[in-house]
C-alpha cells in the first residue's frame, strides 16, 4: 500500500519532480473498516508510478474521465459518483484515513467507475495522466494556506493551471470551490491570466453536494465561491 510519507516509490517520484507541497502531511487514526478497505488488494486503488495510465483499460466503454483533487473524506465524491455512474472518476488525496473511508464507501455503494490514488496530485498529474485525456477536473476546497507567506503552497498557481490545461481536452471543465475570499481572487487572477481557460464565478451548481469541509465553513459563516472554467 502506497503512503505519501513512507513509500520509497512516492519519495523517488517526489524527488524527481521536486516541488513545494500543497498539503501539510498529517497523521490520523485509521479505523478498522478503513484499514480493511486500504489493505484489500482487489480494491479500486491505483499506485503512484511514473507510467501513464491506460484509460481504455481502466474504464472500458466510458468516454469521460474526471479527476477530483483532494477529496478529503470523499462524501461529495461518493454522492456525485452515485448520481452519475457513466463518468470514470479518479479521486486523489494524500490523507490515509480519508482514502480508507472513500474505498470503504465505494465498496458499499458498488461504485465500479471510481478509482482512488493515495498520493500527491501534483505528481499524479505530471506523471500519470495522458495529454488531453480528461473531461474535467474537480477541486473542491483546496487547502487554504491563509498566511501570505504560505500562498506559494496553494495549488492554484500559474504552473499548475498550465499543467492541467495540457491534460484536459478542449471543451473540458475545471470546477473549483473555496470558502477563502482571497483564494477565490487568486483563482480568478490565475485562470483569468491564462489564454487557455475561459470562465469565472458561477452560482453554486445543484450537482455539487456540500462537502465535509464546506459544511464547517458554512457553520462559521464563510461565503462559498464556485468557479467554472472551460478549456479553450
Ligand atoms: C481542505 S481539505 C478539503 C477536502 C474536501 N474536498 C472537502 O471539501 O471536504 C483539502 C484536501 O486536499 C488534500 N490535498 C491537498 N493537497 C493535495 C495534493 N497535492 N494531492 C492530493 N491531495 C491534496 C488534503 O489532504 C485535504 O484532504
GROMACS .gro file of C-alpha atoms and ligand atoms in nm:
model
  259
    1UNK     CA    1   0.000   0.000   0.000
    2UNK     CA    2   0.141   0.333  -0.107
    3UNK     CA    3   0.179   0.602   0.161
    4UNK     CA    4   0.284   0.953   0.066
    5UNK     CA    5   0.504   0.980   0.374
    6UNK     CA    6   0.683   0.645   0.372
    7UNK     CA    7   0.670   0.488   0.024
    8UNK     CA    8   1.011   0.485  -0.149
    9UNK     CA    9   0.837   0.499  -0.489
   10UNK     CA   10   0.649   0.814  -0.397
   11UNK     CA   11   0.955   0.964  -0.231
   12UNK     CA   12   1.151   0.899  -0.551
   13UNK     CA   13   0.872   1.043  -0.763
   14UNK     CA   14   0.855   1.349  -0.543
   15UNK     CA   15   1.231   1.390  -0.555
   16UNK     CA   16   1.225   1.361  -0.933
   17UNK     CA   17   0.964   1.633  -0.956
   18UNK     CA   18   1.073   1.842  -0.659
   19UNK     CA   19   0.803   2.094  -0.583
   20UNK     CA   20   0.657   2.278  -0.288
   21UNK     CA   21   0.395   2.061  -0.122
   22UNK     CA   22   0.040   2.189  -0.138
   23UNK     CA   23  -0.055   1.989   0.172
   24UNK     CA   24   0.066   1.950   0.526
   25UNK     CA   25   0.127   1.580   0.597
   26UNK     CA   26  -0.100   1.489   0.888
   27UNK     CA   27  -0.148   1.177   1.086
   28UNK     CA   28  -0.491   1.046   1.161
   29UNK     CA   29  -0.641   0.738   1.315
   30UNK     CA   30  -0.736   0.474   1.061
   31UNK     CA   31  -1.046   0.284   1.171
   32UNK     CA   32  -1.081  -0.090   1.131
   33UNK     CA   33  -1.317  -0.064   0.836
   34UNK     CA   34  -1.090   0.193   0.667
   35UNK     CA   35  -0.791  -0.035   0.721
   36UNK     CA   36  -0.978  -0.330   0.573
   37UNK     CA   37  -1.057  -0.120   0.264
   38UNK     CA   38  -0.696   0.006   0.240
   39UNK     CA   39  -0.550  -0.344   0.255
   40UNK     CA   40  -0.794  -0.505   0.011
   41UNK     CA   41  -0.571  -0.593  -0.283
   42UNK     CA   42  -0.876  -0.620  -0.509
   43UNK     CA   43  -0.988  -0.269  -0.419
   44UNK     CA   44  -1.009   0.020  -0.667
   45UNK     CA   45  -0.676   0.170  -0.564
   46UNK     CA   46  -0.411   0.275  -0.813
   47UNK     CA   47  -0.048   0.309  -0.705
   48UNK     CA   48   0.160   0.615  -0.792
   49UNK     CA   49   0.411   0.533  -1.067
   50UNK     CA   50   0.587   0.723  -1.342
   51UNK     CA   51   0.382   0.548  -1.614
   52UNK     CA   52   0.086   0.699  -1.798
   53UNK     CA   53  -0.247   0.538  -1.709
   54UNK     CA   54  -0.432   0.347  -1.980
   55UNK     CA   55  -0.782   0.495  -1.952
   56UNK     CA   56  -0.935   0.248  -2.202
   57UNK     CA   57  -0.811  -0.039  -1.988
   58UNK     CA   58  -0.924   0.112  -1.656
   59UNK     CA   59  -1.258   0.249  -1.778
   60UNK     CA   60  -1.358   0.035  -2.080
   61UNK     CA   61  -1.656   0.181  -2.263
   62UNK     CA   62  -1.657   0.510  -2.068
   63UNK     CA   63  -1.588   0.822  -2.274
   64UNK     CA   64  -1.542   1.069  -1.990
   65UNK     CA   65  -1.292   1.059  -1.707
   66UNK     CA   66  -1.286   1.327  -1.438
   67UNK     CA   67  -1.024   1.383  -1.167
   68UNK     CA   68  -1.104   1.505  -0.818
   69UNK     CA   69  -0.806   1.656  -0.639
   70UNK     CA   70  -0.816   1.648  -0.257
   71UNK     CA   71  -1.142   1.465  -0.181
   72UNK     CA   72  -1.095   1.470   0.198
   73UNK     CA   73  -1.339   1.216   0.340
   74UNK     CA   74  -1.498   1.164  -0.003
   75UNK     CA   75  -1.855   1.247   0.095
   76UNK     CA   76  -1.909   1.465  -0.212
   77UNK     CA   77  -1.712   1.218  -0.426
   78UNK     CA   78  -1.949   0.936  -0.337
   79UNK     CA   79  -2.265   1.144  -0.384
   80UNK     CA   80  -2.151   1.264  -0.728
   81UNK     CA   81  -2.045   0.912  -0.833
   82UNK     CA   82  -2.382   0.773  -0.724
   83UNK     CA   83  -2.558   1.040  -0.931
   84UNK     CA   84  -2.351   0.960  -1.242
   85UNK     CA   85  -2.217   0.609  -1.289
   86UNK     CA   86  -2.117   0.665  -1.652
   87UNK     CA   87  -1.828   0.904  -1.586
   88UNK     CA   88  -1.497   0.749  -1.484
   89UNK     CA   89  -1.367   0.916  -1.170
   90UNK     CA   90  -1.011   0.927  -1.042
   91UNK     CA   91  -1.005   1.061  -0.686
   92UNK     CA   92  -0.670   1.166  -0.539
   93UNK     CA   93  -0.575   1.257  -0.181
   94UNK     CA   94  -0.279   1.213   0.048
   95UNK     CA   95  -0.469   1.161   0.373
   96UNK     CA   96  -0.479   0.790   0.458
   97UNK     CA   97  -0.796   0.779   0.675
   98UNK     CA   98  -0.990   0.966   0.405
   99UNK     CA   99  -0.860   0.729   0.138
  100UNK     CA  100  -0.969   0.432   0.352
  101UNK     CA  101  -1.310   0.590   0.407
  102UNK     CA  102  -1.365   0.650   0.035
  103UNK     CA  103  -1.252   0.297  -0.055
  104UNK     CA  104  -1.496   0.158   0.201
  105UNK     CA  105  -1.785   0.368   0.063
  106UNK     CA  106  -1.700   0.272  -0.298
  107UNK     CA  107  -1.733  -0.091  -0.196
  108UNK     CA  108  -2.057  -0.031  -0.006
  109UNK     CA  109  -2.219   0.152  -0.298
  110UNK     CA  110  -2.061  -0.064  -0.573
  111UNK     CA  111  -1.917   0.241  -0.749
  112UNK     CA  112  -1.728   0.044  -1.011
  113UNK     CA  113  -1.636   0.355  -1.211
  114UNK     CA  114  -1.429   0.512  -0.930
  115UNK     CA  115  -1.054   0.466  -0.880
  116UNK     CA  116  -0.852   0.612  -0.594
  117UNK     CA  117  -0.492   0.722  -0.567
  118UNK     CA  118  -0.330   0.786  -0.230
  119UNK     CA  119  -0.061   1.033  -0.323
  120UNK     CA  120   0.032   1.383  -0.426
  121UNK     CA  121  -0.196   1.501  -0.706
  122UNK     CA  122   0.082   1.715  -0.848
  123UNK     CA  123   0.296   1.405  -0.904
  124UNK     CA  124   0.000   1.214  -1.048
  125UNK     CA  125  -0.085   1.498  -1.288
  126UNK     CA  126   0.276   1.528  -1.402
  127UNK     CA  127   0.345   1.158  -1.447
  128UNK     CA  128   0.031   0.953  -1.492
  129UNK     CA  129  -0.232   1.144  -1.691
  130UNK     CA  130  -0.216   1.130  -2.072
  131UNK     CA  131  -0.236   1.464  -2.258
  132UNK     CA  132  -0.589   1.593  -2.330
  133UNK     CA  133  -0.743   1.282  -2.177
  134UNK     CA  134  -0.966   1.439  -1.910
  135UNK     CA  135  -1.326   1.552  -1.942
  136UNK     CA  136  -1.271   1.767  -1.636
  137UNK     CA  137  -1.112   1.840  -1.300
  138UNK     CA  138  -1.283   1.899  -0.965
  139UNK     CA  139  -1.101   2.096  -0.698
  140UNK     CA  140  -1.329   2.149  -0.404
  141UNK     CA  141  -1.191   2.342  -0.107
  142UNK     CA  142  -0.819   2.302  -0.166
  143UNK     CA  143  -0.602   2.358   0.141
  144UNK     CA  144  -0.640   2.733   0.207
  145UNK     CA  145  -0.291   2.823   0.331
  146UNK     CA  146  -0.423   3.152   0.473
  147UNK     CA  147  -0.091   3.312   0.571
  148UNK     CA  148   0.060   3.529   0.296
  149UNK     CA  149   0.398   3.359   0.329
  150UNK     CA  150   0.227   3.025   0.259
  151UNK     CA  151   0.034   3.135  -0.051
  152UNK     CA  152   0.303   2.972  -0.265
  153UNK     CA  153   0.171   2.637  -0.133
  154UNK     CA  154  -0.174   2.691  -0.280
  155UNK     CA  155  -0.238   2.451  -0.563
  156UNK     CA  156  -0.397   2.708  -0.792
  157UNK     CA  157  -0.081   2.862  -0.936
  158UNK     CA  158   0.001   2.956  -1.298
  159UNK     CA  159   0.229   2.650  -1.327
  160UNK     CA  160  -0.046   2.405  -1.230
  161UNK     CA  161  -0.313   2.586  -1.432
  162UNK     CA  162  -0.087   2.537  -1.734
  163UNK     CA  163  -0.023   2.172  -1.643
  164UNK     CA  164  -0.393   2.095  -1.600
  165UNK     CA  165  -0.463   2.267  -1.934
  166UNK     CA  166  -0.239   2.012  -2.105
  167UNK     CA  167  -0.440   1.724  -1.956
  168UNK     CA  168  -0.799   1.845  -2.004
  169UNK     CA  169  -0.939   1.808  -2.353
  170UNK     CA  170  -1.071   2.115  -2.539
  171UNK     CA  171  -1.419   2.195  -2.406
  172UNK     CA  172  -1.343   2.014  -2.081
  173UNK     CA  173  -1.401   2.180  -1.744
  174UNK     CA  174  -1.225   2.280  -1.426
  175UNK     CA  175  -1.468   2.329  -1.139
  176UNK     CA  176  -1.327   2.497  -0.829
  177UNK     CA  177  -1.482   2.593  -0.497
  178UNK     CA  178  -1.339   2.775  -0.198
  179UNK     CA  179  -1.451   2.946   0.121
  180UNK     CA  180  -1.148   3.176   0.132
  181UNK     CA  181  -1.217   3.511  -0.033
  182UNK     CA  182  -0.858   3.593  -0.125
  183UNK     CA  183  -0.807   3.238  -0.260
  184UNK     CA  184  -1.112   3.286  -0.486
  185UNK     CA  185  -0.949   3.610  -0.602
  186UNK     CA  186  -0.623   3.423  -0.664
  187UNK     CA  187  -0.808   3.157  -0.865
  188UNK     CA  188  -0.976   3.424  -1.079
  189UNK     CA  189  -0.644   3.602  -1.131
  190UNK     CA  190  -0.451   3.286  -1.223
  191UNK     CA  191  -0.711   3.135  -1.456
  192UNK     CA  192  -0.808   3.477  -1.593
  193UNK     CA  193  -0.446   3.538  -1.697
  194UNK     CA  194  -0.434   3.208  -1.887
  195UNK     CA  195  -0.535   3.217  -2.254
  196UNK     CA  196  -0.647   2.854  -2.240
  197UNK     CA  197  -0.905   2.881  -1.960
  198UNK     CA  198  -1.233   3.073  -2.001
  199UNK     CA  199  -1.492   3.118  -1.730
  200UNK     CA  200  -1.536   3.263  -1.384
  201UNK     CA  201  -1.766   3.261  -1.080
  202UNK     CA  202  -2.097   3.075  -1.106
  203UNK     CA  203  -2.390   3.017  -0.874
  204UNK     CA  204  -2.339   2.704  -0.675
  205UNK     CA  205  -2.448   2.421  -0.910
  206UNK     CA  206  -2.704   2.181  -0.762
  207UNK     CA  207  -2.495   1.884  -0.875
  208UNK     CA  208  -2.216   1.973  -0.632
  209UNK     CA  209  -2.302   1.832  -0.289
  210UNK     CA  210  -2.193   2.013   0.026
  211UNK     CA  211  -1.853   1.872   0.118
  212UNK     CA  212  -1.746   1.798   0.474
  213UNK     CA  213  -1.501   2.088   0.481
  214UNK     CA  214  -1.763   2.318   0.327
  215UNK     CA  215  -2.018   2.242   0.598
  216UNK     CA  216  -1.766   2.362   0.860
  217UNK     CA  217  -1.708   2.679   0.657
  218UNK     CA  218  -2.082   2.737   0.626
  219UNK     CA  219  -2.128   2.692   1.003
  220UNK     CA  220  -1.857   2.953   1.055
  221UNK     CA  221  -2.045   3.191   0.821
  222UNK     CA  222  -1.782   3.198   0.546
  223UNK     CA  223  -1.910   3.268   0.193
  224UNK     CA  224  -1.858   2.999  -0.069
  225UNK     CA  225  -1.737   3.075  -0.421
  226UNK     CA  226  -1.784   2.829  -0.709
  227UNK     CA  227  -1.585   2.888  -1.027
  228UNK     CA  228  -1.626   2.708  -1.356
  229UNK     CA  229  -1.375   2.726  -1.640
  230UNK     CA  230  -1.367   2.562  -1.982
  231UNK     CA  231  -1.053   2.452  -2.163
  232UNK     CA  232  -1.049   2.672  -2.473
  233LIG     C1  233  -0.938   2.146   0.296
  233LIG     S1  234  -0.943   1.977   0.254
  233LIG     C2  235  -1.094   1.963   0.161
  233LIG     C3  236  -1.137   1.823   0.141
  233LIG     C4  237  -1.267   1.803   0.061
  233LIG     N1  238  -1.252   1.844  -0.075
  233LIG     C5  239  -1.381   1.874   0.128
  233LIG     O1  240  -1.423   1.977   0.073
  233LIG     O2  241  -1.428   1.827   0.232
  233LIG     C6  242  -0.820   1.967   0.128
  233LIG     C7  243  -0.780   1.827   0.093
  233LIG     O3  244  -0.687   1.831  -0.013
  233LIG     C8  245  -0.585   1.736   0.011
  233LIG     N2  246  -0.468   1.779  -0.067
  233LIG     C9  247  -0.403   1.895  -0.061
  233LIG     N3  248  -0.303   1.898  -0.150
  233LIG    C10  249  -0.305   1.779  -0.214
  233LIG    C11  250  -0.226   1.721  -0.316
  233LIG     N4  251  -0.123   1.786  -0.371
  233LIG     N5  252  -0.256   1.598  -0.357
  233LIG    C12  253  -0.359   1.528  -0.302
  233LIG     N6  254  -0.438   1.579  -0.206
  233LIG    C13  255  -0.411   1.703  -0.162
  233LIG    C14  256  -0.568   1.735   0.161
  233LIG     O4  257  -0.510   1.615   0.208
  233LIG    C15  258  -0.712   1.752   0.208
  233LIG     O5  259  -0.775   1.627   0.225
   0.00000   0.00000   0.00000
